[in-house]
Coordinates of C-alpha atoms in Angstrom, one line a residue:
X1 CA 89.8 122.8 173.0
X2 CA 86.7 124.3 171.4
X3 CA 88.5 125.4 168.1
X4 CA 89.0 121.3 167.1
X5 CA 86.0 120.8 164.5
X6 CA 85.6 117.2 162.7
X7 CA 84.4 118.8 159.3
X8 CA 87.6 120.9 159.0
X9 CA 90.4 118.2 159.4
X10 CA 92.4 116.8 156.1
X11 CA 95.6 116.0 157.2
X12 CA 97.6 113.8 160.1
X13 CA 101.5 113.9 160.2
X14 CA 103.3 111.4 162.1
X15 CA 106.6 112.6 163.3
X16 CA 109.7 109.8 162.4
X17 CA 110.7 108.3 166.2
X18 CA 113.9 109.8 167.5
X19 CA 116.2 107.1 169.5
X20 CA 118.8 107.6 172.1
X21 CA 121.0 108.7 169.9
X22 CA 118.6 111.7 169.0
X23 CA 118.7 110.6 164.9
X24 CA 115.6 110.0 163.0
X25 CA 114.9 106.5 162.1
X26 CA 112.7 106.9 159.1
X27 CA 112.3 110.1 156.7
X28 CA 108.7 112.3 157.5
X29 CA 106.0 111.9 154.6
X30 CA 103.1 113.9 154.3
X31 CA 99.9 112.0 153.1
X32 CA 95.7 112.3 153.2
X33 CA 94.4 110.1 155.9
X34 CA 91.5 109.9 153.4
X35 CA 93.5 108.4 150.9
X36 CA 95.2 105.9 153.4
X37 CA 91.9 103.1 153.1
X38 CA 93.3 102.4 149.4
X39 CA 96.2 101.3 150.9
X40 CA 96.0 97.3 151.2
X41 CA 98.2 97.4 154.5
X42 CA 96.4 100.5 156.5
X43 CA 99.9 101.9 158.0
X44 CA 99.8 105.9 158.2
X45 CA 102.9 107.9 157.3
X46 CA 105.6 108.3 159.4
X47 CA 104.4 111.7 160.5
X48 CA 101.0 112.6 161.3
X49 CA 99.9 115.9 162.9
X50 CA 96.3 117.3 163.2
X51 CA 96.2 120.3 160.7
X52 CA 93.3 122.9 159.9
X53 CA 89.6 122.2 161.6
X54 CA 91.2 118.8 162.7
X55 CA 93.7 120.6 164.8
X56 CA 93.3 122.2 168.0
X57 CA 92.8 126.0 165.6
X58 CA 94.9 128.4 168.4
X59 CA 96.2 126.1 170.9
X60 CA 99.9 126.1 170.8
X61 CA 100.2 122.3 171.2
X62 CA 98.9 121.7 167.8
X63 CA 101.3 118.8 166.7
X64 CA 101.6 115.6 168.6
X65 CA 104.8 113.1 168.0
X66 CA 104.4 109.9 168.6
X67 CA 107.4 107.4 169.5
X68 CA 107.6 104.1 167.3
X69 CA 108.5 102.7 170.6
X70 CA 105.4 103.1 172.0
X71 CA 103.2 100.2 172.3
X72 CA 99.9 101.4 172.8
X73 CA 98.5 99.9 176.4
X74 CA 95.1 102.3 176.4
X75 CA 92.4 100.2 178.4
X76 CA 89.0 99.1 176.0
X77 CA 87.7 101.9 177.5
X78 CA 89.6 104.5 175.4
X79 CA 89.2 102.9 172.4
X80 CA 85.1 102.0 173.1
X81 CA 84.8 106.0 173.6
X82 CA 86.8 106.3 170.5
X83 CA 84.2 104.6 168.5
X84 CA 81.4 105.6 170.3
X85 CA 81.8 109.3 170.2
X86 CA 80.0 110.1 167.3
X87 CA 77.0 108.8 168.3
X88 CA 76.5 111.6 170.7
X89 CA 76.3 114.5 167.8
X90 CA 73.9 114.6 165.5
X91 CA 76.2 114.7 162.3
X92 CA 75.8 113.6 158.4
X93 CA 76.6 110.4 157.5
X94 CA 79.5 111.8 155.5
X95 CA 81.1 113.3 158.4
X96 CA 80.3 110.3 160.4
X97 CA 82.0 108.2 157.6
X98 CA 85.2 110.7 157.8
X99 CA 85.3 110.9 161.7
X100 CA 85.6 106.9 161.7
X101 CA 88.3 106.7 159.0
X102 CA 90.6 109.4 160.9
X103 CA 90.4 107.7 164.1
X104 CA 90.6 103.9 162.5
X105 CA 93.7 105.2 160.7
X106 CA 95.1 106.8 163.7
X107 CA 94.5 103.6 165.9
X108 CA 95.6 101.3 163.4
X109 CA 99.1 103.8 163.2
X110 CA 99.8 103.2 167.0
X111 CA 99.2 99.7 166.7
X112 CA 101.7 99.0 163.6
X113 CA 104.4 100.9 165.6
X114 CA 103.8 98.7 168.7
X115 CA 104.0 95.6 165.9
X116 CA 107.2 97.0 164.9
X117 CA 108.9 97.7 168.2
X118 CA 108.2 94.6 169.7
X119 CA 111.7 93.2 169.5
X120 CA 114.3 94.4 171.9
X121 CA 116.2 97.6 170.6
X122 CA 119.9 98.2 171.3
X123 CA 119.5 100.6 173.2
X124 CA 119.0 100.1 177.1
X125 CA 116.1 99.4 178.8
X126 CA 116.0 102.6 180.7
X127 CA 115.4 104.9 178.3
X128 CA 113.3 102.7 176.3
X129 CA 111.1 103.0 179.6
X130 CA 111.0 106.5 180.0
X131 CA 110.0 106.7 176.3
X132 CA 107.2 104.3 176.5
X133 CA 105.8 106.6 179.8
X134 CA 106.3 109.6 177.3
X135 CA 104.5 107.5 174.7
X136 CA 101.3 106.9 177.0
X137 CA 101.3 110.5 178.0
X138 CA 100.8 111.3 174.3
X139 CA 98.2 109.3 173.7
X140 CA 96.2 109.7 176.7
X141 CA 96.2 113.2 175.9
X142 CA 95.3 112.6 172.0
X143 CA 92.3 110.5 173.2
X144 CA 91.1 113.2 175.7
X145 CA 91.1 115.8 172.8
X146 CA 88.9 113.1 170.9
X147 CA 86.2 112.8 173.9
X148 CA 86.0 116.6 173.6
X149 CA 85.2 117.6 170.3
X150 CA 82.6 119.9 169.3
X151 CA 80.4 119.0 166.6
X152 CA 77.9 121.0 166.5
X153 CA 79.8 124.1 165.3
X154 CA 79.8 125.5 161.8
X155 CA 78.2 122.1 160.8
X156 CA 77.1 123.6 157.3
X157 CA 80.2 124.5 156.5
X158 CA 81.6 121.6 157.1
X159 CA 79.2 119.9 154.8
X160 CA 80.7 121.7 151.9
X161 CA 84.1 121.0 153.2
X162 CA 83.3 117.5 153.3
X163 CA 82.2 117.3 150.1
X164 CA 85.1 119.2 148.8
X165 CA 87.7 116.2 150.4
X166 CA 85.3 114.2 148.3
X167 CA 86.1 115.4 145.7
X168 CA 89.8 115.7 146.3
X169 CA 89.4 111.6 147.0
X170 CA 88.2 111.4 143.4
X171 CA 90.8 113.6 141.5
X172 CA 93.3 110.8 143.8
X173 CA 91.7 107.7 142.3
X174 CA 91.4 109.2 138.7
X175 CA 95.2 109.9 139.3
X176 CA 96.3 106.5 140.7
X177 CA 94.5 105.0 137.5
X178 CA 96.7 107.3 135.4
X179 CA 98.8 105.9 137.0
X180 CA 98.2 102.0 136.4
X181 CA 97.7 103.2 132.8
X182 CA 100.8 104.6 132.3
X183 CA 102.6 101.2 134.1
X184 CA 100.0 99.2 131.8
X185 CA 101.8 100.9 128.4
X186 CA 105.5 100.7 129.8
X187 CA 104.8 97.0 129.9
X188 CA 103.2 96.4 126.4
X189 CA 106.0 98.6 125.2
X190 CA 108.6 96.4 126.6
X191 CA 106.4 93.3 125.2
X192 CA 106.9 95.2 122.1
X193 CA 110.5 95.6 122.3
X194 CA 111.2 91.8 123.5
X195 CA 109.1 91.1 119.9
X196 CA 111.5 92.9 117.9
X197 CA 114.4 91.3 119.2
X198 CA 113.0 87.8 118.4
X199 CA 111.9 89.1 115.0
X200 CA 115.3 90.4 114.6
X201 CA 116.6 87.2 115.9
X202 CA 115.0 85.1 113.2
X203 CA 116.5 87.8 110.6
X204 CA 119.7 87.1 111.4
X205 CA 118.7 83.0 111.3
X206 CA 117.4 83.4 107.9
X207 CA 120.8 85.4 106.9
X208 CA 123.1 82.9 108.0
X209 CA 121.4 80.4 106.1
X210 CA 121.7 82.5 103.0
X211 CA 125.6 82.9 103.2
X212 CA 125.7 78.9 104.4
X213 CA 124.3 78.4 100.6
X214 CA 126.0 80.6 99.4
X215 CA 129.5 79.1 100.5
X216 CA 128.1 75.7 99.2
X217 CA 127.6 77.0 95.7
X218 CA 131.2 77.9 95.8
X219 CA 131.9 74.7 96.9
X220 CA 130.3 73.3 93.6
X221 CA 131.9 75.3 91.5
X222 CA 135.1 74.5 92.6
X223 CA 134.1 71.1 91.6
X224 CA 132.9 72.3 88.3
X225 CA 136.4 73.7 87.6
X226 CA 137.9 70.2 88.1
X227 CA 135.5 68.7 85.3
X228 CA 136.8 71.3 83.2
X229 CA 140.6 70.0 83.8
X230 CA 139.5 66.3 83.1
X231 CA 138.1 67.9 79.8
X232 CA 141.4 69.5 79.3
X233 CA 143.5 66.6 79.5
X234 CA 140.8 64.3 77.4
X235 CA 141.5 66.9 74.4
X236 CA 145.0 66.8 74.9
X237 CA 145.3 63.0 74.9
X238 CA 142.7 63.1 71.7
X239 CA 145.2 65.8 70.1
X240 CA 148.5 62.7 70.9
X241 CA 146.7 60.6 68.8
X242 CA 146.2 62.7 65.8
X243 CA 149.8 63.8 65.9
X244 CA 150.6 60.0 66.0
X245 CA 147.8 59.1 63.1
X246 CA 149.3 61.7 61.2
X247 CA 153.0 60.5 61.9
X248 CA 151.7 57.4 60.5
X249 CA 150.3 58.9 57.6
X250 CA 154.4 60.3 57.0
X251 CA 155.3 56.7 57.1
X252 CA 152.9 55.4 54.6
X253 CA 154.1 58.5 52.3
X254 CA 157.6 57.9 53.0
X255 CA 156.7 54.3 51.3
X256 CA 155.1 55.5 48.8
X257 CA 158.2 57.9 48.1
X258 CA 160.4 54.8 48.2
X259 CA 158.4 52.7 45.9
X260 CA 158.2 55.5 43.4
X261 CA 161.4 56.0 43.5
X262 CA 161.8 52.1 42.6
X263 CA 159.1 52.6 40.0
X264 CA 161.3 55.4 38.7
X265 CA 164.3 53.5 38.8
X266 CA 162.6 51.0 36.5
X267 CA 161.3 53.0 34.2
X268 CA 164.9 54.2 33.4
X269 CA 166.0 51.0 33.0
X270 CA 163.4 50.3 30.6
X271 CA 164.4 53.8 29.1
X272 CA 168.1 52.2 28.8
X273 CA 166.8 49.2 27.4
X274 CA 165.0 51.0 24.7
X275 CA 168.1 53.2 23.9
X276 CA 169.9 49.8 23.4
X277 CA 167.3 48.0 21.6
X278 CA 167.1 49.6 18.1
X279 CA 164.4 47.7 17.1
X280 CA 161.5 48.8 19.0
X281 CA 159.1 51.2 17.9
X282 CA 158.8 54.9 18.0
X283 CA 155.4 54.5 19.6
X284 CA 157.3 52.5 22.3
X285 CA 159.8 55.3 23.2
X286 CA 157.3 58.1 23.2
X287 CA 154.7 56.2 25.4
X288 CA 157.8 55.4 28.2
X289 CA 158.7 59.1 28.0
X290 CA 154.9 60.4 29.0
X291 CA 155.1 57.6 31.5
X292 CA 158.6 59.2 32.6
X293 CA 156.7 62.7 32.8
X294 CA 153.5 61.5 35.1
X295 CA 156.0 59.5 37.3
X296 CA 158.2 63.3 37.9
X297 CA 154.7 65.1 38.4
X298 CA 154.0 62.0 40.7
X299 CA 157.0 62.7 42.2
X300 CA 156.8 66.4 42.7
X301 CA 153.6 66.5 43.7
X302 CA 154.1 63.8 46.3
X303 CA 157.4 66.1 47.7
X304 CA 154.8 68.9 47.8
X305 CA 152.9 66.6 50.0
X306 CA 155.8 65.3 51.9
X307 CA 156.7 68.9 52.9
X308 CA 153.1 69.5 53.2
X309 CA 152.8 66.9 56.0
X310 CA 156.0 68.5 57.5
X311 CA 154.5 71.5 58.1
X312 CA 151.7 70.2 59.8
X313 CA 153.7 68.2 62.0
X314 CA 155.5 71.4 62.7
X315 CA 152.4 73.4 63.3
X316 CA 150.9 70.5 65.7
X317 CA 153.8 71.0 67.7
X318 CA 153.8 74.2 67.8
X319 CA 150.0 73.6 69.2
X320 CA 151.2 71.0 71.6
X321 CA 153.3 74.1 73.1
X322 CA 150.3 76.2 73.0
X323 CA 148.2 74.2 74.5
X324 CA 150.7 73.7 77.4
X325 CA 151.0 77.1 77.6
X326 CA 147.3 77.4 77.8
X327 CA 147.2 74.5 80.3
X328 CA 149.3 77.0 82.3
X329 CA 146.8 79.5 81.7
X330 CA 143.7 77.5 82.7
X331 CA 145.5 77.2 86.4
X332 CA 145.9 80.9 86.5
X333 CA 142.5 81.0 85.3
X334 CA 141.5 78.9 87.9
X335 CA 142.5 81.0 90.6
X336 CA 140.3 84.1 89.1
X337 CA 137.3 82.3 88.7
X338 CA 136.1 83.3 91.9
X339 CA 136.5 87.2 90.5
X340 CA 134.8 86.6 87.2
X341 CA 131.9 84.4 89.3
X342 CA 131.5 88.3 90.8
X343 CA 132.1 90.0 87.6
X344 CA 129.4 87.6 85.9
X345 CA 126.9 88.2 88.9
X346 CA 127.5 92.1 88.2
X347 CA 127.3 91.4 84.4
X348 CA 123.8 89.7 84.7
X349 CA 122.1 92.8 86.3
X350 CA 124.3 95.1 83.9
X351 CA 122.5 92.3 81.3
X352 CA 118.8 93.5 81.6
X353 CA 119.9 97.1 81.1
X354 CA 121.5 96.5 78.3
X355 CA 118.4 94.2 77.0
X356 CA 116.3 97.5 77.7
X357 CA 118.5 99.7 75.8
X358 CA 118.8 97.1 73.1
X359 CA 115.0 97.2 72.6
X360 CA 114.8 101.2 72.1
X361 CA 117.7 100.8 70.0
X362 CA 115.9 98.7 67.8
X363 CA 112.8 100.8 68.3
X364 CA 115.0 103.4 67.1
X365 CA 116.7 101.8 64.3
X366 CA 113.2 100.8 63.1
X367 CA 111.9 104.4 63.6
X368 CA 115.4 105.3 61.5
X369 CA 114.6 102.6 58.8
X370 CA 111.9 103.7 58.3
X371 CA 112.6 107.5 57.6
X372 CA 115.4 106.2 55.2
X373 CA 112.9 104.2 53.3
X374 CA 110.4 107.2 52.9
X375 CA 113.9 109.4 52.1
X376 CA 114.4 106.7 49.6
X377 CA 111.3 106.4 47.7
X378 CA 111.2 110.4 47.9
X379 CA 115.1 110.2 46.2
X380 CA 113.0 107.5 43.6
X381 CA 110.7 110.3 42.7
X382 CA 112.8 112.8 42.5
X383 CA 114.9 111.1 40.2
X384 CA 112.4 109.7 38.3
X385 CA 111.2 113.6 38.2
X386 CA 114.4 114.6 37.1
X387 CA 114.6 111.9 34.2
X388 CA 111.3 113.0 33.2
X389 CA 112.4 116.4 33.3
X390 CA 115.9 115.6 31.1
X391 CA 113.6 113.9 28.0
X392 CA 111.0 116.7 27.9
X393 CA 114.3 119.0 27.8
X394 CA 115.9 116.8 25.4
X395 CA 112.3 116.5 23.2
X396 CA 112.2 120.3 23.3
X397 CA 116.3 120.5 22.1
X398 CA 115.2 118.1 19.6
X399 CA 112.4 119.9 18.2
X400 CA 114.5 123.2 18.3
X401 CA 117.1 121.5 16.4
X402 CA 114.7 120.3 13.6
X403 CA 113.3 123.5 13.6
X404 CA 117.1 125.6 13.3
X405 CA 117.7 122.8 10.9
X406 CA 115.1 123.5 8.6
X407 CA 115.7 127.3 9.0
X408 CA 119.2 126.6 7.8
X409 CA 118.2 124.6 5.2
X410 CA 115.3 127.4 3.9
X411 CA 117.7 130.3 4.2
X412 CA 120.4 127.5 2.2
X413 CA 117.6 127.6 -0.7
X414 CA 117.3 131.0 -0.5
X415 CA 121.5 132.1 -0.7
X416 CA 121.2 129.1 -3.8
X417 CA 118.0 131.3 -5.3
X418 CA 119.8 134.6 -5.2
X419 CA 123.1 132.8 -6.8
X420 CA 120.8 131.7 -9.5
X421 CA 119.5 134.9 -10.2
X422 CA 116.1 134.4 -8.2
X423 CA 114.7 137.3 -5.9
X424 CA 112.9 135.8 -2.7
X425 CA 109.8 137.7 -1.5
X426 CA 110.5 139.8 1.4
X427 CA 107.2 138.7 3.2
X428 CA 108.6 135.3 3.7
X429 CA 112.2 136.2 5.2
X430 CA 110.2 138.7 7.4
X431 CA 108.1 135.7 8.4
X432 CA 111.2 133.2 8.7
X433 CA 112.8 135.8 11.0
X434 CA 110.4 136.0 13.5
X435 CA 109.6 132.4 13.1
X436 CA 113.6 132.1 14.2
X437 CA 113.1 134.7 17.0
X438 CA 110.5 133.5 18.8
X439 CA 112.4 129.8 18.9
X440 CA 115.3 131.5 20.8
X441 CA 112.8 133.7 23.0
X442 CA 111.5 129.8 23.6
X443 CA 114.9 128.0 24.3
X444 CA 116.1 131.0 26.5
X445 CA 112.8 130.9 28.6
X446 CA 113.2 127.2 29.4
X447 CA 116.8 128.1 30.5
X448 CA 115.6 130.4 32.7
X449 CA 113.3 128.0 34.1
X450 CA 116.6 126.0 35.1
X451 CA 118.6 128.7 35.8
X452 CA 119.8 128.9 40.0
X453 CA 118.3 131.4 42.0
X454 CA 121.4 132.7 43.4
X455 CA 123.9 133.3 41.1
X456 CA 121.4 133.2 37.7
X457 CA 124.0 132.0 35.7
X458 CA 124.6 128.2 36.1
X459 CA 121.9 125.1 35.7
X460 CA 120.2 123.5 38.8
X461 CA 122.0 120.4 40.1
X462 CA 121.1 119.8 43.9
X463 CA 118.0 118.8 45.5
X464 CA 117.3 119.9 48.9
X465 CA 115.1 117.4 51.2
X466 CA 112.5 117.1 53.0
X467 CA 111.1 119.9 51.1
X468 CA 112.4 118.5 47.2
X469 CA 112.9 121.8 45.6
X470 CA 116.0 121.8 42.9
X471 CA 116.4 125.5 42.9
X472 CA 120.4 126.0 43.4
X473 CA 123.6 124.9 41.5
X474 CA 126.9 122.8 42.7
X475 CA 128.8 126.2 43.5
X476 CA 126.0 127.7 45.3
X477 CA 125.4 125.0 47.3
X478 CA 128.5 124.8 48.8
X479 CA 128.4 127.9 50.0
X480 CA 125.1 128.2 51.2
X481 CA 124.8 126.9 54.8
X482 CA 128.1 127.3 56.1
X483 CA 126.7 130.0 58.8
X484 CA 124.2 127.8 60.7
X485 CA 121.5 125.8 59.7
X486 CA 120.9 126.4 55.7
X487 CA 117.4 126.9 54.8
X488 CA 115.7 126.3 51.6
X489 CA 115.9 129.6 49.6
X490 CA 112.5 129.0 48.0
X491 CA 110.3 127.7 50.9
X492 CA 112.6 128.7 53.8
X493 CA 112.5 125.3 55.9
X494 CA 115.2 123.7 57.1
X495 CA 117.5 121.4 55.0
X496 CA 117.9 118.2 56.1
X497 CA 119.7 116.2 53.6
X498 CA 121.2 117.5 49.9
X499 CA 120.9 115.3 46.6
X500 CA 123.4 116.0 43.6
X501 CA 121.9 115.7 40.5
X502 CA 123.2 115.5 36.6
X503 CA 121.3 116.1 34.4
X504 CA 121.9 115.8 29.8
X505 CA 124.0 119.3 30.1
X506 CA 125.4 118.9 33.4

């Protein structure tokens, strides 16, 4: 009895109630009595047992069960010692606190089981009597253990007990609002997902009202395709009434063929009367025969027509079948208009890409025009080089020539002078002689100017661009560059494009 210390108890178990049948009517939990004043109903567990300082310490009857049958009949005199009994001890106002809870709680456990086994059990009224003696028995003994409790043991330590339980109560609350947090986010997260739904709700709305428009504009195009048919016919009934205007216009020709033909009959009449009448002029007879002449051109040339308009008729027929066979096509048209409305939606997006590469095309053509201009006016200047080139050669053959001319002509004086007896002075053909050399040292030096640089035999004929040198002939250049990209010889930068030139002795 004297082991039972208020400061040391934590814990009461209730045990479940076991009825006749010996099976337990409710599962044991296992919960602080501390805790229980959060609980809006105060009911203890179904088990509650005295554990620790709030036991009985060594006593072997440490744990007490307690019938749910039992309704608790103690006097006011139990209970009035119950609350009074701390009064008697000296004792904190924490452990005071404590004591009160554990024994409000315990009370308030009896009394919810006598609540709850008011109504009549099945089983019979026997044992439920010798359970309900059991019952009073307990609690008689429970209270007893109450009235003797020693407080004034070990009181310092139960202070720091105490104020550990305290702070177990705390680490409880803190949980149980982790708790209402965590139920607080489950439902803003459902809120959240009942959001999406309607958002994705109203999606689907907006969708069908799309495709709804869409099957409207089909609708109208259908429609559209039966204007096109009225079209159809309207031409066709506009093409009738050529064909008849121009049937009409064969009618009027056919007259016209039929009155020439009267107006040829006459005029051979008239002919016969002039072969019978001897006595009109010549003038007569050849003025009827140029009359005869314009009406047979009249005549051909109205057969031309005739056969003309024939042909036409033929040829509008022939359209009358095409266009029936294009009528025919227009309803198989018709039924792949719904495939080329696809097609045309396709070709619109393909549209704006091809719009895009149109414009760097045309950037490029630019940048290529461009380049072919400044290729051109460099081809101008080269030619006009070239030309320049040709008289300045043709100046300097010129002025050779005069000079071989007049060579000839002094060493023509000079064969005359020795035929005539005359001995020239041998300074002056020494002078003439060199005079002639140094003209061929001249001509062979501006042919070596022109001369190619491969083969040093033939004339220069092609100009190489960008770099404009005319430094190789016609045979050269077609073999130089058949192993990779040819290079100028003379600069050594890449050829881009090759000019043939002709120059006076090409």
């Amino acid at each position: 009895m004297s082991d039972l210390h208020v400061g040391r108890a934590s814990v009461m178990e209730i045990p479940a109630l076991s009825f006749g049948s010996g099976s337990v009517s409710s599962s044991s939990n296992s919960t602080n009595v501390e805790g229980i004043g959060v609980d809006p109903v105060g009911v203890v567990p179904a088990m509650c047992r005295f554990q620790g300082g709030w036991g009985f310490g060594n006593s072997t009857a440490n744990a007490f069960p307690l019938n749910r049958s039992l309704a608790f009949t103690s006097d006011s005199s139990n209970s009035q010692k119950e609350i009074e009994c701390p009064k008697r001890f000296n004792l904190t106002p924490s452990m005071k606190t404590l004591l009160k809870r554990n024994v409000t709680a315990f009370t308030a456990g009896f009394r919810s089981n006598s609540k709850f086994m008011q109504n009549p059990s099945e089983s019979g009224p026997q044992s439920g009597d010798s359970q309900t003696s059991k019952s009073q028995d307990v609690v008689n003994s429970v209270v007893g253990k109450f009235q003797e409790l020693n407080l004034d043991e070990n009181t310092q330590k139960g202070d720091g007990q105490v104020d550990q339980k305290d702070e177990m109560i705390l680490s409880l609350i803190d949980q149980m609002k982790d708790l209402e947090r965590q139920v607080k986010e489950r439902k803003d997260w459902a809120h959240q997902k009942a959001m999406q739904a309607a958002r994705k709700l109203s999606h689907d709305l907006t969708e069908l009202k799309t495709l709804r428009m869409e099957k409207e504009d089909k609708q109208r195009l259908k429609k559209g395709k039966l204007a096109i048919e009225d079209t159809t016919t309207k031409r066709l009934s506009d093409m009738e009434d050529a064909l008849r205007e121009a049937s009409g216009q064969v009618n009027r020709a056919n007259l016209a063929l039929k009155k020439l033909e009267t107006e040829n009959a006459e005029i051979r009449a008239e002919m016969e009367a002039s072969k019978l009448s001897a006595s009109e002029s010549a003038k007569t007879c050849m003025e009827a025969a140029k009359r005869e002449k314009k009406c047979i051109k009249k005549l051909g040339v109205w057969d031309k027509q005739r056969k003309k308009l024939q042909e036409d008729i033929a040829a509008e027929k022939e359209k009358i079948s095409d266009l029936k066979k294009q009528l025919v096509q227009v309803d198989a048209a018709q039924q792949d208009a719904e495939a080329n409305w696809r097609q045309e939606q396709k070709a619109k997006e393909e549209a704006s890409a091809l719009v895009e590469d149109e414009r760097r095309l045309k950037e490029a053509a630019e940048a290529n025009n461009k380049r072919k201009l400044e290729v051109l006016r460099l081809k101008i200047e080269i030619d006009f080089q070239r030309h320049m080139d040709d008289l300045q050669r043709l100046e300097q053959d010129l002025s050779r020539l005069r000079a071989s001319t007049e060579l000839q002509n002094q060493s023509a004086n000079l064969v005359t002078g020795n035929n005539n007896g005359e001995q020239p002075h041998k300074g002056d053909i020494a002078r003439m002689l060199r005079e002639l050399d140094r003209f061929e040292d001249s001509s062979e030096k501006d042919n070596s100017d022109r001369e190619c640089l491969i083969c040093m035999k033939d004339e220069v004929s092609v100009v190489f661009l960008p770099c404009a040198h005319q430094v190789v002939c016609a045979n050269c250049n077609d073999n130089c560059g058949k192993k990779g990209r040819a290079k100028c010889p003379c600069c050594r930068v890449p050829i881009e494009q090759r000019i043939r030139v002709f120059g006076a002795t090409s």
